[in-house]
């Protein structure tokens, strides 16, 4: 079973995100960068499948030099090798542009199964997995909280509003992760030491045979015109009350007569 | 040049989901902005007269894709069927709801058409003929105004945000031949929650609990029941095993926009705020007056949630009776 996992380096979810001077991007300094939490689930699931069925786990990422940290983290968790598409022409793409690069990188690898996060918690696009599968001409199943590899196919528990649907697809296939799929392991110290010696193949857009005009910032179809902070709420109105019952009554009165929500 | 809007509705078991009305209403507004027609797509199997129910919301044409292969949502069958009928409609904008189904379909369709997709938008406006979408990023810590180059522009709108508006007009109903093409995926089982529960992303009211509940969600369930709402949870409550993952509101959970969000014993980590900041009114109940949640709330009470919640429930019941 050859498994490919797509990973992305993103700002930690507890970090404060600030708008850069251009008004269209974020300040990249002073941010703690981590592996996208949904991608951690993907790496873990790939390792568990490999442990059960044998095979290899290859992690693929598009990003600047720094993104190699995320590949090393995945290697330290137990992945076998990494592919890093590191090229200025690959930077600043929208999900479709990035998926083109990832699909081209995966095409050069043996794969039966591709796993990635349902979304990256930076731009929250929920698109890359489906697009990579489309470009590779394979089925995908998104938002998967449980996966079983059967003979030549995958059975996935896909979370939808109000329940779960169990979907099967023949391999090769791609699925995207949902929380609850597993608890990702931490890299052990020996794992971290071993990861330093594991191979990371570095590729450029030219190596992948792609036209630079179709990827990265040049290939963007969704163009960010402006970033802004969410609208400020008015200052909180604290509701006093000598007793919990009095405060509760006052809150419900306000919600009923002023906010007209009850 | 294409100036129409194609709005894709979502139904389950022969009933439109709330987001279907939101998408058609928003589709009408965008179509008016572009001075173009609105085509509404209804997809499924054995749909009967379902299309009639959407007529009151402003469609010029309703495309009914009714085929046994579309009985359950499957990415490949739905993408193939839509891609086959899109060229005839030639829309400038394709609109969907950013539900589990809509997000999945929008993403695959965008790649199939090599078209730009603005996901999970909270506002769409037409300005001098161009469509500008507002979408939260970084879990709502930032909002981006984006434009989409090329045709069609695919826009998925966040459920529970776009106002539903009636706009009756005479709509032509068209039932083209459905081409589902090669379908590789199969739905083998459906495991649905017990009925009667309000779905988190469709709820008008959410009563949500964090570490401060100590795992006791009973008073929250009772208030939610009194308000006809749903119960949510913070990541720490889910990590403790008090609630299932599907209840988690936050940057790594569900993103919700109810009219009223009541945060009970939730400190207000950035991660959590990201999932609920587009709620219309936020109420915070916490015993710690310094809890960061109060800075993001409209109304706050400092106190013990186990005393406050039963009192609030009683006061709500008094008004409702």
Coordinates of C-alpha atoms in Angstrom, one line a residue:
Chain A
X1 CA 0.0 0.0 0.0
X2 CA 1.7 3.2 -1.2
X3 CA 0.2 6.2 0.6
X4 CA 0.7 9.8 -0.2
X5 CA -0.1 12.5 2.3
X6 CA -0.5 16.2 1.4
X7 CA 0.6 18.5 4.1
X8 CA 0.7 22.3 4.6
X9 CA 2.4 24.6 7.0
X10 CA 0.0 27.1 8.6
X11 CA -0.1 29.6 11.5
X12 CA -1.0 27.9 14.8
X13 CA -4.7 28.4 15.5
X14 CA -3.9 30.2 18.8
X15 CA -1.8 32.8 16.9
X16 CA -2.9 36.4 16.3
X17 CA -3.1 37.0 12.6
X18 CA -2.4 40.5 11.4
X19 CA -2.8 42.2 8.1
X20 CA 0.4 43.2 6.3
X21 CA 1.0 46.7 4.8
X22 CA -0.3 45.7 1.4
X23 CA -3.7 45.1 2.9
X24 CA -4.0 41.8 1.0
X25 CA -1.8 39.4 2.9
X26 CA -0.8 38.6 6.5
X27 CA 2.3 39.5 8.4
X28 CA 4.4 36.4 8.4
X29 CA 6.9 37.3 11.2
X30 CA 6.1 36.5 14.8
X31 CA 3.8 33.7 13.9
X32 CA 4.2 30.2 15.2
X33 CA 4.0 27.9 12.2
X34 CA 2.7 24.3 12.6
X35 CA 1.4 21.5 10.5
X36 CA -2.2 22.1 9.5
X37 CA -4.1 20.1 12.3
X38 CA -6.2 18.3 9.7
X39 CA -3.0 17.2 8.0
X40 CA -1.7 15.7 11.3
X41 CA -4.7 13.4 11.2
X42 CA -3.9 12.5 7.6
X43 CA -0.3 11.6 8.5
X44 CA -1.4 9.6 11.5
X45 CA -4.0 7.7 9.5
X46 CA -1.4 6.9 6.8
X47 CA 1.0 5.6 9.4
X48 CA -1.7 3.4 10.9
X49 CA -2.6 1.9 7.5
X50 CA 1.0 1.3 6.7
X51 CA 1.5 -0.4 10.1
X52 CA -1.4 -2.7 9.4
X53 CA -0.9 -3.4 5.7
X54 CA 2.7 -2.6 5.0
X55 CA 3.9 -0.2 2.2
X56 CA 5.2 3.3 2.3
X57 CA 4.1 6.8 3.3
X58 CA 5.3 9.8 1.3
X59 CA 4.5 13.3 2.4
X60 CA 4.2 16.1 -0.2
X61 CA 4.1 19.9 0.5
X62 CA 4.2 23.1 -1.6
X63 CA 5.7 26.0 0.2
X64 CA 8.8 28.1 0.9
X65 CA 12.0 26.7 2.5
X66 CA 10.4 27.0 6.0
X67 CA 7.7 24.5 4.9
X68 CA 10.4 21.8 5.1
X69 CA 9.9 21.9 8.9
X70 CA 6.4 20.4 8.4
X71 CA 7.8 17.7 6.1
X72 CA 10.4 16.9 8.8
X73 CA 7.7 16.7 11.4
X74 CA 5.8 14.2 9.3
X75 CA 9.0 12.2 8.8
X76 CA 9.6 12.3 12.5
X77 CA 6.1 10.9 13.1
X78 CA 7.2 8.0 10.9
X79 CA 6.6 8.9 7.2
X80 CA 9.3 7.5 4.9
X81 CA 10.1 10.3 2.5
X82 CA 9.1 13.8 1.5
X83 CA 8.6 15.8 -1.6
X84 CA 8.9 19.5 -1.3
X85 CA 7.9 21.7 -4.2
X86 CA 9.9 24.8 -3.4
X87 CA 9.8 27.5 -6.1
X88 CA 8.9 31.2 -5.9
X89 CA 6.5 30.6 -8.9
X90 CA 4.5 28.2 -6.7
X91 CA 3.9 30.8 -4.0
X92 CA 0.7 32.7 -3.5
X93 CA -1.6 30.4 -5.4
X94 CA -5.3 29.8 -4.8
X95 CA -6.4 26.3 -4.1
X96 CA -6.9 25.3 -7.7
X97 CA -3.4 26.6 -8.6
X98 CA -1.9 24.7 -5.6
X99 CA -3.8 21.5 -6.5
X100 CA -2.3 21.6 -10.0
X101 CA 1.1 21.5 -8.5
X102 CA 0.3 18.8 -5.9
X103 CA -1.3 16.7 -8.6
X104 CA 1.7 17.0 -10.8
X105 CA 4.0 16.1 -7.9
X106 CA 1.9 13.0 -6.9
X107 CA 1.8 11.8 -10.6
X108 CA 5.5 11.0 -10.3
X109 CA 5.0 8.8 -7.3
X110 CA 3.5 5.3 -6.8
X111 CA 0.2 5.7 -5.0
X112 CA -2.8 3.6 -4.0
X113 CA -4.2 6.1 -1.5
X114 CA -3.9 9.9 -1.0
X115 CA -4.9 11.4 2.3
X116 CA -5.1 15.1 3.2
X117 CA -6.8 17.6 5.5
X118 CA -10.4 18.6 4.7
X119 CA -9.2 22.2 4.8
X120 CA -6.2 24.2 5.8
X121 CA -6.9 26.4 8.8
X122 CA -5.4 29.4 7.1
X123 CA -7.5 30.3 4.1
X124 CA -10.2 27.7 5.0
X125 CA -10.9 26.8 1.3
X126 CA -11.9 23.1 1.6
X127 CA -10.8 22.6 -2.0
X128 CA -7.4 21.2 -2.5
X129 CA -8.2 17.5 -1.8
X130 CA -11.1 17.4 -4.3
X131 CA -9.2 19.3 -6.9
X132 CA -6.1 17.0 -6.7
X133 CA -8.4 14.0 -7.1
X134 CA -10.1 15.6 -10.1
X135 CA -6.7 16.4 -11.7
X136 CA -5.6 12.8 -11.1
X137 CA -8.9 11.4 -12.4
X138 CA -9.6 9.4 -9.2
X139 CA -12.5 9.4 -6.8
X140 CA -12.4 11.3 -3.5
X141 CA -14.4 11.2 -0.3
X142 CA -14.3 14.3 1.9
X143 CA -14.6 14.9 5.7
X144 CA -13.9 11.4 6.8
X145 CA -14.0 10.4 10.5
X146 CA -13.3 6.7 10.0
X147 CA -11.6 4.9 7.1
X148 CA -11.1 1.1 6.4
X149 CA -9.0 -0.2 3.6
X150 CA -10.7 -3.2 2.1
X151 CA -9.6 -5.4 -0.8
X152 CA -8.9 -2.9 -3.6
X153 CA -11.2 -0.2 -2.2
X154 CA -11.7 2.2 0.7
X155 CA -14.7 2.5 3.0
X156 CA -15.1 5.9 4.6
X157 CA -17.4 7.3 7.3
X158 CA -18.1 10.8 6.0
X159 CA -19.6 13.3 8.4
X160 CA -22.6 15.3 7.2
X161 CA -25.1 17.5 9.0
X162 CA -27.1 15.2 11.3
X163 CA -25.1 12.0 10.8
X164 CA -22.7 9.9 8.9
X165 CA -22.8 8.3 5.4
X166 CA -20.6 5.4 4.7
X167 CA -19.1 5.7 1.2
X168 CA -16.9 3.3 -0.7
X169 CA -14.6 4.0 -3.6
X170 CA -12.2 1.8 -5.6
X171 CA -8.5 2.5 -5.1
X172 CA -6.6 4.6 -6.0
X173 CA -8.7 7.2 -4.2
X174 CA -8.3 10.3 -2.1
X175 CA -10.0 11.1 1.2
X176 CA -9.9 14.2 3.5
X177 CA -9.8 14.1 7.2
X178 CA -12.2 15.0 10.0
X179 CA -11.5 15.3 13.7
X180 CA -12.3 12.1 15.4
X181 CA -10.5 10.0 12.8
X182 CA -7.6 9.3 15.2
X183 CA -5.3 11.0 17.8
X184 CA -2.1 12.0 16.0
X185 CA 1.1 10.7 17.7
X186 CA 3.8 13.0 18.8
X187 CA 7.2 12.6 17.2
X188 CA 9.5 10.7 19.5
X189 CA 13.1 11.7 20.1
X190 CA 14.4 8.7 18.1
X191 CA 11.9 9.6 15.5
X192 CA 13.2 13.1 15.2
X193 CA 16.8 11.8 15.0
X194 CA 15.8 9.4 12.2
X195 CA 13.9 12.0 10.3
X196 CA 17.0 14.0 9.8
X197 CA 18.4 11.3 7.6
X198 CA 15.2 10.6 5.6
X199 CA 15.1 11.9 2.1
X200 CA 13.3 15.0 1.0
X201 CA 13.2 15.5 -2.7
X202 CA 13.0 19.1 -3.8
X203 CA 11.2 20.0 -7.0
X204 CA 10.6 23.1 -9.0
X205 CA 7.7 24.0 -11.2
X206 CA 9.9 23.3 -14.2
X207 CA 10.8 19.9 -12.8
X208 CA 7.1 19.1 -12.7
X209 CA 6.6 20.2 -16.3
X210 CA 4.1 23.0 -15.4
X211 CA 3.6 26.3 -17.0
X212 CA 4.5 29.0 -14.3
X213 CA 1.7 31.2 -15.6
X214 CA -0.9 28.6 -14.5
X215 CA 0.3 28.2 -10.9
X216 CA 1.1 30.3 -7.9
X217 CA 0.1 34.0 -7.7
X218 CA 0.1 34.2 -11.5
X219 CA -2.4 31.3 -11.8
X220 CA -4.8 32.7 -9.2
X221 CA -8.5 32.9 -10.2
X222 CA -9.7 33.9 -6.8
X223 CA -8.1 37.3 -6.2
X224 CA -7.9 38.8 -2.8
X225 CA -8.8 42.5 -3.1
X226 CA -8.6 43.4 0.5
X227 CA -8.3 41.8 3.9
X228 CA -9.9 43.4 6.9
X229 CA -10.6 42.7 10.6
X230 CA -14.0 41.3 11.5
X231 CA -16.6 44.0 12.3
X232 CA -16.1 45.1 15.9
X233 CA -19.0 44.3 18.2
X234 CA -20.3 47.0 20.5
X235 CA -18.8 46.8 24.0
X236 CA -20.3 44.0 26.0
X237 CA -23.3 44.9 28.2
X238 CA -22.9 43.2 31.5
X239 CA -26.1 42.3 33.2
X240 CA -26.0 42.8 36.9
X241 CA -28.3 41.0 39.4
X242 CA -28.4 40.5 43.1
X243 CA -29.3 36.9 42.5
X244 CA -28.8 34.5 39.5
X245 CA -32.5 34.5 39.1
X246 CA -32.7 38.3 38.8
X247 CA -29.8 38.4 36.3
X248 CA -31.4 35.6 34.3
X249 CA -34.8 37.4 34.2
X250 CA -33.1 40.6 33.1
X251 CA -31.2 38.8 30.3
X252 CA -34.3 37.0 29.0
X253 CA -36.2 40.3 29.2
X254 CA -33.5 42.0 27.0
X255 CA -33.4 39.1 24.5
X256 CA -37.2 39.2 24.3
X257 CA -38.1 42.8 24.2
X258 CA -34.9 44.5 22.9
X259 CA -33.1 42.0 20.7
X260 CA -36.4 40.3 19.8
X261 CA -34.7 36.9 19.8
X262 CA -37.0 35.0 22.0
Chain B
X1 CA -21.4 37.5 -22.3
X2 CA -22.8 35.3 -19.6
X3 CA -24.8 37.2 -17.1
X4 CA -27.0 34.6 -15.5
X5 CA -26.9 32.8 -12.1
X6 CA -27.2 29.1 -11.6
X7 CA -28.3 28.3 -8.0
X8 CA -27.9 24.7 -6.9
X9 CA -30.3 23.6 -4.2
X10 CA -29.9 20.9 -1.7
X11 CA -32.6 18.4 -0.7
X12 CA -32.6 15.4 1.5
X13 CA -35.3 12.7 1.5
X14 CA -37.4 14.9 -0.9
X15 CA -37.3 18.0 1.3
X16 CA -35.4 21.1 0.6
X17 CA -32.8 22.0 3.3
X18 CA -33.1 25.5 4.7
X19 CA -29.9 26.5 2.8
X20 CA -31.7 25.8 -0.5
X21 CA -34.0 28.8 0.1
X22 CA -31.1 30.9 1.2
X23 CA -29.2 30.0 -2.0
X24 CA -32.1 30.7 -4.3
X25 CA -32.9 34.0 -2.5
X26 CA -29.3 35.1 -2.8
X27 CA -29.2 33.9 -6.4
X28 CA -32.1 36.2 -7.2
X29 CA -30.3 39.2 -5.7
X30 CA -27.1 38.5 -7.6
X31 CA -29.1 37.9 -10.9
X32 CA -30.8 41.2 -10.4
X33 CA -27.5 42.9 -9.8
X34 CA -26.2 41.4 -13.1
X35 CA -29.5 42.0 -14.9
X36 CA -29.5 38.3 -15.8
X37 CA -31.8 35.3 -15.4
X38 CA -31.8 32.9 -12.4
X39 CA -31.7 29.2 -13.1
X40 CA -32.4 27.0 -10.1
X41 CA -31.2 23.4 -10.1
X42 CA -33.1 20.7 -8.2
X43 CA -31.2 17.4 -8.0
X44 CA -32.2 13.9 -6.7
X45 CA -34.3 10.9 -7.5
X46 CA -38.1 10.6 -7.6
X47 CA -38.4 14.3 -6.8
X48 CA -42.1 14.5 -7.7
X49 CA -43.4 18.1 -7.5
X50 CA -40.5 19.3 -5.3
X51 CA -39.6 22.0 -7.8
X52 CA -42.9 23.7 -7.3
X53 CA -41.9 24.6 -3.7
X54 CA -39.0 26.7 -4.9
X55 CA -41.0 28.7 -7.4
X56 CA -41.9 31.3 -4.8
X57 CA -38.3 32.4 -4.4
X58 CA -37.6 34.0 -7.8
X59 CA -36.4 31.4 -10.3
X60 CA -36.8 32.2 -14.0
X61 CA -36.0 28.6 -15.0
X62 CA -35.9 25.5 -12.8
X63 CA -33.8 22.6 -14.0
X64 CA -34.9 19.3 -12.5
X65 CA -32.2 16.6 -12.6
X66 CA -34.1 13.6 -11.6
X67 CA -32.4 10.2 -11.9
X68 CA -32.0 7.1 -9.7
X69 CA -28.2 7.6 -9.8
X70 CA -28.7 10.9 -7.9
X71 CA -30.7 9.3 -5.0
X72 CA -27.9 9.8 -2.5
X73 CA -25.4 12.5 -2.8
X74 CA -22.2 11.2 -4.5
X75 CA -19.5 13.5 -5.6
X76 CA -18.9 11.9 -9.0
X77 CA -22.6 11.4 -10.0
X78 CA -23.5 15.0 -9.0
X79 CA -20.5 16.6 -10.6
X80 CA -20.9 14.7 -13.9
X81 CA -24.6 15.6 -14.1
X82 CA -24.0 19.3 -13.4
X83 CA -21.0 19.6 -15.7
X84 CA -23.2 18.1 -18.5
X85 CA -25.9 20.6 -18.2
X86 CA -23.8 23.7 -17.4
X87 CA -22.8 24.7 -21.0
X88 CA -26.5 25.1 -22.0
X89 CA -27.2 27.3 -19.0
X90 CA -23.9 29.3 -19.5
X91 CA -24.0 31.0 -16.1
X92 CA -21.8 33.8 -15.0
X93 CA -22.2 32.7 -11.4
X94 CA -22.8 29.2 -10.0
X95 CA -24.1 29.4 -6.4
X96 CA -24.3 26.7 -3.7
X97 CA -24.6 26.4 0.0
X98 CA -21.4 25.7 1.9
X99 CA -22.7 22.6 3.6
X100 CA -20.9 19.2 3.8
X101 CA -22.5 18.4 0.4
X102 CA -22.1 21.8 -1.1
X103 CA -18.5 22.3 -0.2
X104 CA -17.6 18.9 -1.6
X105 CA -19.5 19.4 -4.8
X106 CA -18.3 23.0 -5.3
X107 CA -14.7 21.9 -4.9
X108 CA -14.9 19.1 -7.4
X109 CA -16.9 21.1 -9.9
X110 CA -14.5 24.0 -9.8
X111 CA -11.6 21.7 -10.6
X112 CA -13.6 20.0 -13.4
X113 CA -14.5 23.4 -15.0
X114 CA -11.1 24.9 -14.1
X115 CA -13.1 27.7 -12.5
X116 CA -12.4 29.9 -9.5
X117 CA -14.3 29.1 -6.3
X118 CA -15.0 31.4 -3.3
X119 CA -15.8 29.1 -0.5
X120 CA -18.0 29.7 2.6
X121 CA -18.9 33.4 1.8
X122 CA -20.8 35.5 4.3
X123 CA -21.7 38.3 1.8
X124 CA -21.9 38.7 -1.9
X125 CA -22.4 42.0 -3.7
X126 CA -22.5 43.2 -7.3
X127 CA -20.6 46.4 -7.9
X128 CA -20.4 47.9 -11.4
X129 CA -21.1 44.5 -13.0
X130 CA -18.5 42.6 -10.9
X131 CA -19.2 40.2 -8.1
X132 CA -17.4 40.7 -4.9
X133 CA -17.5 38.0 -2.2
X134 CA -16.7 38.4 1.4
X135 CA -15.3 35.3 3.1
X136 CA -13.9 34.6 6.5
X137 CA -10.3 33.3 6.6
X138 CA -8.2 32.0 9.5
X139 CA -11.5 30.9 11.1
X140 CA -13.0 34.3 11.0
X141 CA -10.0 36.2 12.4
X142 CA -9.8 38.0 9.1
X143 CA -12.4 38.7 6.3
X144 CA -11.3 38.8 2.7
X145 CA -13.0 40.6 -0.2
X146 CA -12.3 38.5 -3.2
X147 CA -13.2 38.6 -6.9
X148 CA -13.1 35.6 -9.3
X149 CA -11.6 35.7 -12.7
X150 CA -13.0 33.7 -15.6
X151 CA -16.4 32.1 -16.1
X152 CA -18.2 30.7 -14.3
X153 CA -17.5 32.2 -10.9
X154 CA -18.4 29.6 -8.3
X155 CA -19.6 30.9 -5.0
X156 CA -20.5 28.8 -1.9
X157 CA -22.4 30.7 0.7
X158 CA -22.3 29.9 4.5
X159 CA -25.5 28.4 5.7
X160 CA -27.7 30.5 8.0
X161 CA -26.3 33.8 6.8
X162 CA -28.2 34.8 3.6
X163 CA -31.7 36.1 4.2
X164 CA -34.6 34.1 2.7
X165 CA -36.8 36.3 0.5
X166 CA -39.9 35.4 -1.4
X167 CA -40.0 36.7 -5.0
X168 CA -42.7 34.8 -6.9
X169 CA -42.5 34.8 -10.6
X170 CA -43.5 32.4 -13.4
X171 CA -40.7 29.9 -13.7
X172 CA -40.3 27.4 -16.6
X173 CA -39.5 23.9 -15.4
X174 CA -37.1 22.0 -17.6
X175 CA -36.3 18.3 -17.2
X176 CA -33.2 17.7 -19.3
X177 CA -31.8 14.2 -19.9
X178 CA -29.5 13.4 -16.9
X179 CA -26.0 12.3 -17.7
X180 CA -24.3 10.9 -14.6
X181 CA -21.5 9.4 -16.5
X182 CA -19.1 7.0 -14.9
X183 CA -19.8 6.7 -11.1
X184 CA -17.2 5.0 -9.0
X185 CA -18.4 5.8 -5.5
X186 CA -21.2 4.0 -3.6
X187 CA -23.1 4.9 -0.5
X188 CA -23.3 1.7 1.4
X189 CA -24.9 2.9 4.7
X190 CA -26.4 5.9 6.3
X191 CA -26.0 6.4 10.1
X192 CA -28.2 9.3 11.0
X193 CA -28.7 10.8 14.4
X194 CA -32.1 10.3 16.1
X195 CA -34.6 12.7 14.5
X196 CA -35.9 15.8 16.1
X197 CA -32.5 17.4 16.8
X198 CA -31.8 20.8 15.3
X199 CA -28.7 20.7 13.1
X200 CA -25.9 23.0 14.5
X201 CA -25.3 24.9 11.3
X202 CA -29.0 25.5 10.7
X203 CA -29.9 26.4 14.3
X204 CA -31.3 29.9 15.1
X205 CA -30.1 29.4 18.7
X206 CA -27.0 27.5 20.0
X207 CA -26.3 26.9 23.6
X208 CA -22.6 26.0 23.8
X209 CA -20.6 24.6 26.7
X210 CA -16.9 24.5 27.6
X211 CA -14.7 23.4 30.4
X212 CA -16.8 25.3 32.9
X213 CA -19.6 22.8 32.5
X214 CA -17.5 20.1 34.1
X215 CA -19.1 17.7 31.6
X216 CA -22.7 18.3 32.8
X217 CA -24.6 19.5 29.7
X218 CA -28.0 18.8 31.1
X219 CA -28.9 22.4 31.9
X220 CA -27.6 23.4 28.4
X221 CA -29.8 20.8 26.8
X222 CA -32.8 22.0 28.7
X223 CA -32.3 25.7 27.7
X224 CA -31.7 24.6 24.1
X225 CA -34.9 22.6 24.2
X226 CA -36.8 25.6 25.6
X227 CA -35.4 27.9 22.8
X228 CA -35.8 25.3 20.0
X229 CA -32.0 25.4 19.5
X230 CA -29.0 23.1 19.4
X231 CA -26.2 22.3 21.8
X232 CA -22.6 23.0 20.8
X233 CA -19.2 22.6 22.6
X234 CA -15.8 24.0 22.8
X235 CA -12.7 22.0 21.8
X236 CA -11.8 21.3 25.4
X237 CA -15.2 19.9 26.2
X238 CA -14.8 17.6 23.1
X239 CA -11.3 16.7 24.1
X240 CA -12.5 15.7 27.5
X241 CA -14.9 13.3 25.8
X242 CA -18.0 15.2 27.1
X243 CA -19.4 15.8 23.7
X244 CA -18.9 14.2 20.2
X245 CA -16.7 15.8 17.6
X246 CA -19.7 16.9 15.5
X247 CA -20.7 19.3 18.3
X248 CA -17.4 21.2 18.3
X249 CA -17.6 24.8 17.4
X250 CA -14.3 26.4 16.5
X251 CA -11.5 26.8 14.0
X252 CA -11.0 23.1 14.0
X253 CA -14.7 22.3 14.2
X254 CA -18.0 23.5 13.0
X255 CA -18.4 27.2 11.9
X256 CA -21.8 28.5 13.0
X257 CA -23.8 31.7 12.5
X258 CA -26.9 31.5 14.7
X259 CA -29.1 34.5 15.6
X260 CA -28.3 33.8 19.2
X261 CA -25.2 32.1 20.6
X262 CA -25.1 31.4 24.4
X263 CA -21.6 30.5 25.6
X264 CA -21.7 28.7 28.9
X265 CA -18.5 28.2 30.9
X266 CA -16.4 28.9 27.7
X267 CA -13.3 31.0 28.4
X268 CA -13.1 32.2 24.8
X269 CA -9.9 30.8 23.2
X270 CA -9.2 32.4 19.8
X271 CA -9.7 28.9 18.3
X272 CA -13.3 28.9 19.6
X273 CA -14.1 32.5 18.8
X274 CA -13.2 31.7 15.2
X275 CA -16.1 29.3 14.9
X276 CA -18.9 31.5 16.2
X277 CA -17.8 35.1 15.7
X278 CA -20.4 35.6 12.9
X279 CA -23.3 34.9 15.3
X280 CA -25.7 37.8 15.3
X281 CA -26.0 38.1 19.1
X282 CA -23.5 36.5 21.6
X283 CA -24.3 36.0 25.3
X284 CA -21.5 34.9 27.6
X285 CA -22.1 33.2 31.0
X286 CA -18.9 32.7 33.0
X287 CA -17.9 32.8 36.6
X288 CA -14.6 34.4 35.7
X289 CA -15.2 38.2 35.1
X290 CA -11.8 38.3 33.3
X291 CA -12.7 35.5 30.8
X292 CA -11.8 36.7 27.2
X293 CA -15.3 35.6 26.0
X294 CA -16.8 38.7 27.5
X295 CA -14.8 40.9 25.1
X296 CA -16.5 39.2 22.2
X297 CA -20.0 39.1 23.6
X298 CA -23.0 41.4 23.3
X299 CA -24.3 40.5 26.7
X300 CA -22.6 38.9 29.7
X301 CA -23.4 37.7 33.1
X302 CA -20.7 36.8 35.7
X303 CA -22.0 33.9 37.7
X304 CA -22.4 30.1 38.2
X305 CA -23.8 28.6 35.0
X306 CA -25.5 25.9 37.1
X307 CA -27.6 28.6 38.9
X308 CA -28.0 30.8 35.9
X309 CA -29.1 28.3 33.3
X310 CA -32.1 26.8 35.1
X311 CA -33.2 30.4 35.9
X312 CA -32.9 31.4 32.2
X313 CA -34.7 28.3 31.1
X314 CA -37.5 29.1 33.6
X315 CA -37.7 32.7 32.4
X316 CA -37.8 31.6 28.7
X317 CA -40.6 29.1 29.5
X318 CA -42.6 31.8 31.3
X319 CA -42.4 34.0 28.2
X320 CA -43.2 31.2 25.8
X321 CA -46.3 30.0 27.7

